[in-house]
Amino acid sequence: MHLLFLAVALCLCASARAFSVYVSPSGRLLRASRSLLHAEASALPTVEDVEKFEFMDAVKASQQICATLESSPAEVPQPLLNALLSRPEGMRGFFVTFLTDESLKSLDDGKTPLSNRVKQAILAAPAMKIADIMVKNLIMSAAVEVMHRENGDLENADRSALTVRRAAKVVIEVGGSLNAVRQQLQAARAGITDTLQLRHTPAVAMGDKDEPQQGYWVGFLESQGYSDDALAASAQTVDRTYNILLDSLWGASPEKPFLY
C-alpha cells in the first residue's frame, strides 16, 4: 500500500470513520479529517485562486466544487474548472473528490452522463498529462481493490471498486474525444504484459523497445510493487474499459450507454 503512485491521489473515503486516506504527490499516505475533506460551504474559489493552488488546496476546494456540480452545475463557471484542471496539482486534487466522494450520487446511477462542464475542462487540459492521470486512476484503483480483498479489508475494497467504476466512466465518456487517453490505455496494457513477463521470464525482451510510453508504464508498475493478481485485475479493467470505449465510438446502445 505504501508504494502507491506519487502523481495520482487515490482517496479511500471512509464514511463510517473520522478520516479519509489518500496519497500525496510525495507518495506518503495521508489521513485528513473529514472537517478538511467536507468543509463548510463557502464561496467558490476564483480562477486566480486555483491557478496558485498546491495539491492540498486543490483537494479542499474540489470538495465544494464537486458538491456544487452535483446540486447546481450551472453555478460552477467553466473557466474555473478549466483552470483547476490545467495543472497537475489541480487534476490530482479534483479526482480525489470526483472519483471517491460517495455523496456524488449522479456518478453512480448508471444513466446520468458525465457533466458537460467536467468533460469540457478535461478536454481543455494538457492532453498527455491528464490522460496519464486518468489511466493511472483506473489501473491503481483496480490493483488496490485486489490488495484490500487479499488482506480481508472488504470495506476499503468496496470503496476502491467505486473508484474503478468512476474512473472507467470518465475514461469511456471522454476517451472518444481525447486520443491521448486511448494511446495511454494501449501503452499501459502492453506495459502490464511486459511487467509480468519480465518478472517470470527476465530473459524475454519487452514487446516494443521503440515505444517509450510502454517502457514508462513498465517502470511505473514495477515501482508500485503490485502482486501478479493485482496486475491481472488491472489488465482486465483496462481491457474492459477500452472495449466499452471502442463500442461507444461505434455506437453503443442508447438505453445503456453509461454502464460499466
mmCIF file of C-alpha atoms in Angstrom:
data_model
loop_
_atom_site.group_PDB
_atom_site.id
_atom_site.type_symbol
_atom_site.label_atom_id
_atom_site.label_comp_id
_atom_site.label_asym_id
_atom_site.label_seq_id
_atom_site.Cartn_x
_atom_site.Cartn_y
_atom_site.Cartn_z
ATOM 1 C CA MET A 1 0.000 0.000 0.000
ATOM 2 C CA HIS A 2 2.799 2.430 0.837
ATOM 3 C CA LEU A 3 4.136 2.270 -2.709
ATOM 4 C CA LEU A 4 1.133 3.809 -4.432
ATOM 5 C CA PHE A 5 1.922 6.126 -7.322
ATOM 6 C CA LEU A 6 3.199 9.542 -6.434
ATOM 7 C CA ALA A 7 1.432 11.593 -9.082
ATOM 8 C CA VAL A 8 -2.124 10.359 -8.595
ATOM 9 C CA ALA A 9 -4.117 10.990 -5.451
ATOM 10 C CA LEU A 10 -6.299 7.982 -4.684
ATOM 11 C CA CYS A 11 -8.696 8.636 -1.833
ATOM 12 C CA LEU A 12 -10.358 5.843 0.122
ATOM 13 C CA CYS A 13 -13.226 7.792 1.620
ATOM 14 C CA ALA A 14 -14.316 6.364 4.972
ATOM 15 C CA SER A 15 -17.969 7.160 5.535
ATOM 16 C CA ALA A 16 -18.011 5.390 8.886
ATOM 17 C CA ARG A 17 -14.749 6.843 10.131
ATOM 18 C CA ALA A 18 -13.475 10.268 11.105
ATOM 19 C CA PHE A 19 -10.860 10.401 8.365
ATOM 20 C CA SER A 20 -10.120 9.599 4.758
ATOM 21 C CA VAL A 21 -6.911 8.177 3.359
ATOM 22 C CA TYR A 22 -5.227 9.277 0.165
ATOM 23 C CA VAL A 23 -1.803 9.577 -1.389
ATOM 24 C CA SER A 24 0.052 12.843 -1.592
ATOM 25 C CA PRO A 25 2.254 13.814 -4.551
ATOM 26 C CA SER A 26 5.229 12.873 -2.336
ATOM 27 C CA GLY A 27 3.924 9.326 -2.043
ATOM 28 C CA ARG A 28 3.025 9.386 1.650
ATOM 29 C CA LEU A 29 -0.300 8.018 2.775
ATOM 30 C CA LEU A 30 -2.084 10.913 4.415
ATOM 31 C CA ARG A 31 -5.054 10.911 6.749
ATOM 32 C CA ALA A 32 -7.176 14.015 6.639
ATOM 33 C CA SER A 33 -10.041 14.799 8.961
ATOM 34 C CA ARG A 34 -13.495 14.922 7.465
ATOM 35 C CA SER A 35 -13.605 18.573 8.531
ATOM 36 C CA LEU A 36 -10.936 19.143 5.864
ATOM 37 C CA LEU A 37 -12.486 16.985 3.163
ATOM 38 C CA HIS A 38 -16.046 18.130 3.902
ATOM 39 C CA ALA A 39 -15.548 21.765 4.723
ATOM 40 C CA GLU A 40 -18.438 24.073 5.397
ATOM 41 C CA ALA A 41 -19.914 25.766 2.370
ATOM 42 C CA SER A 42 -18.256 28.987 1.310
ATOM 43 C CA ALA A 43 -17.759 30.929 -1.879
ATOM 44 C CA LEU A 44 -16.242 29.026 -4.753
ATOM 45 C CA PRO A 45 -12.599 29.859 -5.407
ATOM 46 C CA THR A 46 -11.729 32.201 -8.244
ATOM 47 C CA VAL A 47 -9.743 31.366 -11.348
ATOM 48 C CA GLU A 48 -6.867 33.360 -9.862
ATOM 49 C CA ASP A 49 -7.064 31.250 -6.705
ATOM 50 C CA VAL A 50 -6.917 27.860 -8.402
ATOM 51 C CA GLU A 51 -4.042 28.903 -10.644
ATOM 52 C CA LYS A 52 -1.948 29.163 -7.466
ATOM 53 C CA PHE A 53 -3.214 26.035 -5.726
ATOM 54 C CA GLU A 54 -0.935 23.413 -4.293
ATOM 55 C CA PHE A 55 -2.208 19.845 -4.091
ATOM 56 C CA MET A 56 -3.875 20.162 -0.668
ATOM 57 C CA ASP A 57 -5.536 23.432 -1.689
ATOM 58 C CA ALA A 58 -6.999 21.671 -4.716
ATOM 59 C CA VAL A 59 -8.260 18.766 -2.582
ATOM 60 C CA LYS A 60 -10.069 21.127 -0.242
ATOM 61 C CA ALA A 61 -11.580 23.335 -2.948
ATOM 62 C CA SER A 62 -12.629 20.376 -5.086
ATOM 63 C CA GLN A 63 -14.945 19.149 -2.321
ATOM 64 C CA GLN A 64 -17.069 22.259 -2.695
ATOM 65 C CA ILE A 65 -16.733 22.444 -6.475
ATOM 66 C CA CYS A 66 -17.888 18.836 -6.883
ATOM 67 C CA ALA A 67 -20.756 19.294 -4.427
ATOM 68 C CA THR A 68 -21.915 22.324 -6.413
ATOM 69 C CA LEU A 69 -21.587 20.408 -9.681
ATOM 70 C CA GLU A 70 -23.851 17.760 -8.172
ATOM 71 C CA SER A 71 -26.542 20.126 -6.915
ATOM 72 C CA SER A 72 -26.328 23.230 -9.138
ATOM 73 C CA PRO A 73 -23.902 22.667 -12.016
ATOM 74 C CA ALA A 74 -24.725 25.974 -13.668
ATOM 75 C CA GLU A 75 -23.197 27.752 -10.664
ATOM 76 C CA VAL A 76 -19.721 26.382 -11.430
ATOM 77 C CA PRO A 77 -18.123 28.650 -14.054
ATOM 78 C CA GLN A 78 -16.465 26.778 -16.913
ATOM 79 C CA PRO A 79 -13.295 28.923 -16.686
ATOM 80 C CA LEU A 80 -12.936 27.872 -13.043
ATOM 81 C CA LEU A 81 -12.985 24.154 -13.877
ATOM 82 C CA ASN A 82 -10.688 24.698 -16.839
ATOM 83 C CA ALA A 83 -8.188 26.473 -14.600
ATOM 84 C CA LEU A 84 -8.393 23.764 -11.929
ATOM 85 C CA LEU A 85 -7.621 21.015 -14.437
ATOM 86 C CA SER A 86 -4.941 22.966 -16.250
ATOM 87 C CA ARG A 87 -2.216 21.947 -13.766
ATOM 88 C CA PRO A 88 -1.251 18.552 -12.268
ATOM 89 C CA GLU A 89 -1.929 19.739 -8.705
ATOM 90 C CA GLY A 90 -5.474 20.665 -9.639
ATOM 91 C CA MET A 91 -6.036 17.473 -11.635
ATOM 92 C CA ARG A 92 -4.988 15.297 -8.721
ATOM 93 C CA GLY A 93 -6.953 17.296 -6.171
ATOM 94 C CA PHE A 94 -10.085 17.243 -8.313
ATOM 95 C CA PHE A 95 -10.002 13.494 -8.924
ATOM 96 C CA VAL A 96 -9.505 12.768 -5.211
ATOM 97 C CA THR A 97 -13.050 14.021 -4.689
ATOM 98 C CA PHE A 98 -14.667 13.257 -8.013
ATOM 99 C CA LEU A 99 -13.733 9.578 -8.006
ATOM 100 C CA THR A 100 -14.289 8.798 -4.337
ATOM 101 C CA ASP A 101 -16.878 11.034 -2.658
ATOM 102 C CA GLU A 102 -19.887 8.814 -2.043
ATOM 103 C CA SER A 103 -22.242 11.809 -1.860
ATOM 104 C CA LEU A 104 -21.870 12.387 -5.624
ATOM 105 C CA LYS A 105 -24.738 10.033 -6.408
ATOM 106 C CA SER A 106 -25.290 11.019 -10.052
ATOM 107 C CA LEU A 107 -21.944 9.446 -10.976
ATOM 108 C CA ASP A 108 -23.217 6.024 -9.968
ATOM 109 C CA ASP A 109 -26.832 5.856 -11.139
ATOM 110 C CA GLY A 110 -25.962 4.192 -14.446
ATOM 111 C CA LYS A 111 -27.867 6.683 -16.579
ATOM 112 C CA THR A 112 -26.567 10.198 -15.924
ATOM 113 C CA PRO A 113 -23.764 11.218 -18.277
ATOM 114 C CA LEU A 114 -20.664 12.986 -17.120
ATOM 115 C CA SER A 115 -21.220 16.703 -16.580
ATOM 116 C CA ASN A 116 -20.566 18.696 -19.738
ATOM 117 C CA ARG A 117 -18.584 21.148 -17.664
ATOM 118 C CA VAL A 118 -16.291 18.379 -16.453
ATOM 119 C CA LYS A 119 -15.931 16.993 -19.975
ATOM 120 C CA GLN A 120 -15.008 20.380 -21.388
ATOM 121 C CA ALA A 121 -12.473 21.006 -18.629
ATOM 122 C CA ILE A 122 -10.810 17.637 -19.238
ATOM 123 C CA LEU A 123 -10.697 18.242 -22.980
ATOM 124 C CA ALA A 124 -9.179 21.688 -22.417
ATOM 125 C CA ALA A 125 -6.458 20.322 -20.106
ATOM 126 C CA PRO A 126 -2.949 19.338 -21.272
ATOM 127 C CA ALA A 127 -3.847 16.111 -23.057
ATOM 128 C CA MET A 128 -0.952 13.796 -22.211
ATOM 129 C CA LYS A 129 -0.806 14.850 -18.558
ATOM 130 C CA ILE A 130 -4.492 14.413 -17.823
ATOM 131 C CA ALA A 131 -4.670 11.177 -19.850
ATOM 132 C CA ASP A 132 -1.774 9.818 -17.808
ATOM 133 C CA ILE A 133 -3.559 10.617 -14.550
ATOM 134 C CA MET A 134 -6.899 9.263 -15.766
ATOM 135 C CA VAL A 135 -5.436 5.910 -16.789
ATOM 136 C CA LYS A 136 -3.413 5.626 -13.598
ATOM 137 C CA ASN A 137 -6.574 6.282 -11.588
ATOM 138 C CA LEU A 138 -8.113 3.297 -13.352
ATOM 139 C CA ILE A 139 -5.159 0.941 -13.007
ATOM 140 C CA MET A 140 -4.272 1.815 -9.431
ATOM 141 C CA SER A 141 -7.784 1.559 -8.047
ATOM 142 C CA ALA A 142 -8.227 -1.872 -9.670
ATOM 143 C CA ALA A 143 -4.924 -3.082 -8.221
ATOM 144 C CA VAL A 144 -5.632 -1.647 -4.769
ATOM 145 C CA GLU A 145 -9.074 -3.273 -4.718
ATOM 146 C CA VAL A 146 -7.410 -6.677 -5.112
ATOM 147 C CA MET A 147 -4.864 -5.868 -2.417
ATOM 148 C CA HIS A 148 -7.635 -4.936 0.015
ATOM 149 C CA ARG A 149 -9.534 -8.147 -0.726
ATOM 150 C CA GLU A 150 -6.359 -10.196 -0.269
ATOM 151 C CA ASN A 151 -5.984 -8.551 3.148
ATOM 152 C CA GLY A 152 -9.609 -9.174 4.085
ATOM 153 C CA ASP A 153 -10.443 -5.464 4.104
ATOM 154 C CA LEU A 154 -13.750 -5.674 2.269
ATOM 155 C CA GLU A 155 -14.901 -2.205 3.285
ATOM 156 C CA ASN A 156 -11.994 -0.469 1.595
ATOM 157 C CA ALA A 157 -12.115 -2.957 -1.288
ATOM 158 C CA ASP A 158 -15.672 -1.810 -1.996
ATOM 159 C CA ARG A 159 -14.550 1.824 -1.922
ATOM 160 C CA SER A 160 -11.782 1.029 -4.384
ATOM 161 C CA ALA A 161 -14.346 -0.709 -6.603
ATOM 162 C CA LEU A 162 -16.375 2.522 -6.597
ATOM 163 C CA THR A 163 -13.265 4.401 -7.722
ATOM 164 C CA VAL A 164 -12.712 1.845 -10.502
ATOM 165 C CA ARG A 165 -16.234 2.352 -11.819
ATOM 166 C CA ARG A 166 -15.999 6.130 -11.744
ATOM 167 C CA ALA A 167 -12.518 6.201 -13.270
ATOM 168 C CA ALA A 168 -13.785 3.952 -16.077
ATOM 169 C CA LYS A 169 -16.798 6.201 -16.613
ATOM 170 C CA VAL A 170 -14.538 9.224 -17.064
ATOM 171 C CA VAL A 171 -12.227 7.370 -19.461
ATOM 172 C CA ILE A 172 -15.103 5.979 -21.524
ATOM 173 C CA GLU A 173 -17.018 9.229 -21.840
ATOM 174 C CA VAL A 174 -14.015 11.418 -22.619
ATOM 175 C CA GLY A 175 -11.750 8.947 -24.415
ATOM 176 C CA GLY A 176 -13.675 9.135 -27.651
ATOM 177 C CA SER A 177 -12.690 12.789 -27.986
ATOM 178 C CA LEU A 178 -9.224 12.538 -26.465
ATOM 179 C CA ASN A 179 -6.824 10.419 -28.480
ATOM 180 C CA ALA A 180 -4.203 10.637 -25.720
ATOM 181 C CA VAL A 181 -6.452 8.554 -23.445
ATOM 182 C CA ARG A 182 -6.701 5.746 -25.990
ATOM 183 C CA GLN A 183 -2.941 5.862 -26.517
ATOM 184 C CA GLN A 184 -2.276 5.642 -22.799
ATOM 185 C CA LEU A 185 -4.710 2.750 -22.376
ATOM 186 C CA GLN A 186 -2.911 0.802 -25.101
ATOM 187 C CA ALA A 187 0.542 1.599 -23.736
ATOM 188 C CA ALA A 188 -0.478 0.787 -20.170
ATOM 189 C CA ARG A 189 -1.996 -2.535 -21.188
ATOM 190 C CA ALA A 190 1.171 -3.516 -23.064
ATOM 191 C CA GLY A 191 3.189 -2.342 -20.070
ATOM 192 C CA ILE A 192 1.281 -4.692 -17.754
ATOM 193 C CA THR A 193 2.018 -7.639 -20.061
ATOM 194 C CA ASP A 194 5.703 -6.744 -20.220
ATOM 195 C CA THR A 195 5.908 -6.280 -16.449
ATOM 196 C CA LEU A 196 4.535 -9.766 -15.820
ATOM 197 C CA GLN A 197 6.788 -11.285 -18.471
ATOM 198 C CA LEU A 198 9.876 -9.633 -17.053
ATOM 199 C CA ARG A 199 9.060 -10.953 -13.584
ATOM 200 C CA HIS A 200 8.765 -14.563 -14.652
ATOM 201 C CA THR A 201 10.940 -14.741 -17.769
ATOM 202 C CA PRO A 202 13.539 -11.985 -17.322
ATOM 203 C CA ALA A 203 15.398 -13.020 -20.473
ATOM 204 C CA VAL A 204 12.376 -12.104 -22.605
ATOM 205 C CA ALA A 205 12.744 -8.649 -24.147
ATOM 206 C CA MET A 206 9.978 -6.103 -23.742
ATOM 207 C CA GLY A 207 7.423 -6.097 -26.521
ATOM 208 C CA ASP A 208 8.358 -2.839 -28.202
ATOM 209 C CA LYS A 209 11.605 -1.162 -27.242
ATOM 210 C CA ASP A 210 10.827 1.660 -29.656
ATOM 211 C CA GLU A 211 7.672 2.615 -27.756
ATOM 212 C CA PRO A 212 8.775 4.913 -24.918
ATOM 213 C CA GLN A 213 5.344 5.026 -23.300
ATOM 214 C CA GLN A 214 5.346 1.246 -22.941
ATOM 215 C CA GLY A 215 8.682 1.300 -21.122
ATOM 216 C CA TYR A 216 7.400 4.172 -18.990
ATOM 217 C CA TRP A 217 4.485 2.039 -17.826
ATOM 218 C CA VAL A 218 6.750 -0.912 -17.006
ATOM 219 C CA GLY A 219 8.857 1.338 -14.795
ATOM 220 C CA PHE A 220 5.780 2.784 -13.122
ATOM 221 C CA LEU A 221 4.154 -0.590 -12.455
ATOM 222 C CA GLU A 222 7.319 -2.129 -11.047
ATOM 223 C CA SER A 223 7.735 0.836 -8.710
ATOM 224 C CA GLN A 224 4.349 0.102 -7.125
ATOM 225 C CA GLY A 225 5.125 -3.440 -6.029
ATOM 226 C CA TYR A 226 1.729 -4.770 -7.104
ATOM 227 C CA SER A 227 1.188 -8.525 -6.919
ATOM 228 C CA ASP A 228 0.634 -10.586 -10.056
ATOM 229 C CA ASP A 229 -3.049 -10.880 -9.170
ATOM 230 C CA ALA A 230 -3.339 -7.107 -8.755
ATOM 231 C CA LEU A 231 -1.698 -6.558 -12.148
ATOM 232 C CA ALA A 232 -4.003 -9.134 -13.727
ATOM 233 C CA ALA A 233 -7.012 -7.275 -12.320
ATOM 234 C CA SER A 234 -5.656 -4.017 -13.711
ATOM 235 C CA ALA A 235 -5.213 -5.655 -17.118
ATOM 236 C CA GLN A 236 -8.800 -6.916 -17.097
ATOM 237 C CA THR A 237 -10.048 -3.474 -16.098
ATOM 238 C CA VAL A 238 -8.098 -1.791 -18.894
ATOM 239 C CA ASP A 239 -9.351 -4.354 -21.429
ATOM 240 C CA ARG A 240 -12.973 -3.973 -20.364
ATOM 241 C CA THR A 241 -12.802 -0.184 -20.319
ATOM 242 C CA TYR A 242 -11.075 0.024 -23.690
ATOM 243 C CA ASN A 243 -13.610 -2.329 -25.289
ATOM 244 C CA ILE A 244 -16.533 -0.311 -23.928
ATOM 245 C CA LEU A 245 -14.840 2.855 -25.175
ATOM 246 C CA LEU A 246 -14.497 1.377 -28.659
ATOM 247 C CA ASP A 247 -18.126 0.250 -28.582
ATOM 248 C CA SER A 248 -19.169 3.791 -27.688
ATOM 249 C CA LEU A 249 -17.235 5.153 -30.651
ATOM 250 C CA TRP A 250 -19.025 2.753 -32.977
ATOM 251 C CA GLY A 251 -22.449 3.365 -31.450
ATOM 252 C CA ALA A 252 -23.326 1.878 -28.073
ATOM 253 C CA SER A 253 -26.897 1.046 -27.202
ATOM 254 C CA PRO A 254 -28.612 4.330 -26.273
ATOM 255 C CA GLU A 255 -30.531 2.535 -23.489
ATOM 256 C CA LYS A 256 -27.391 1.690 -21.509
ATOM 257 C CA PRO A 257 -24.570 3.931 -22.691
ATOM 258 C CA PHE A 258 -23.053 4.665 -19.283
ATOM 259 C CA LEU A 259 -22.981 1.295 -17.530
ATOM 260 C CA TYR A 260 -19.679 -0.266 -16.595
#
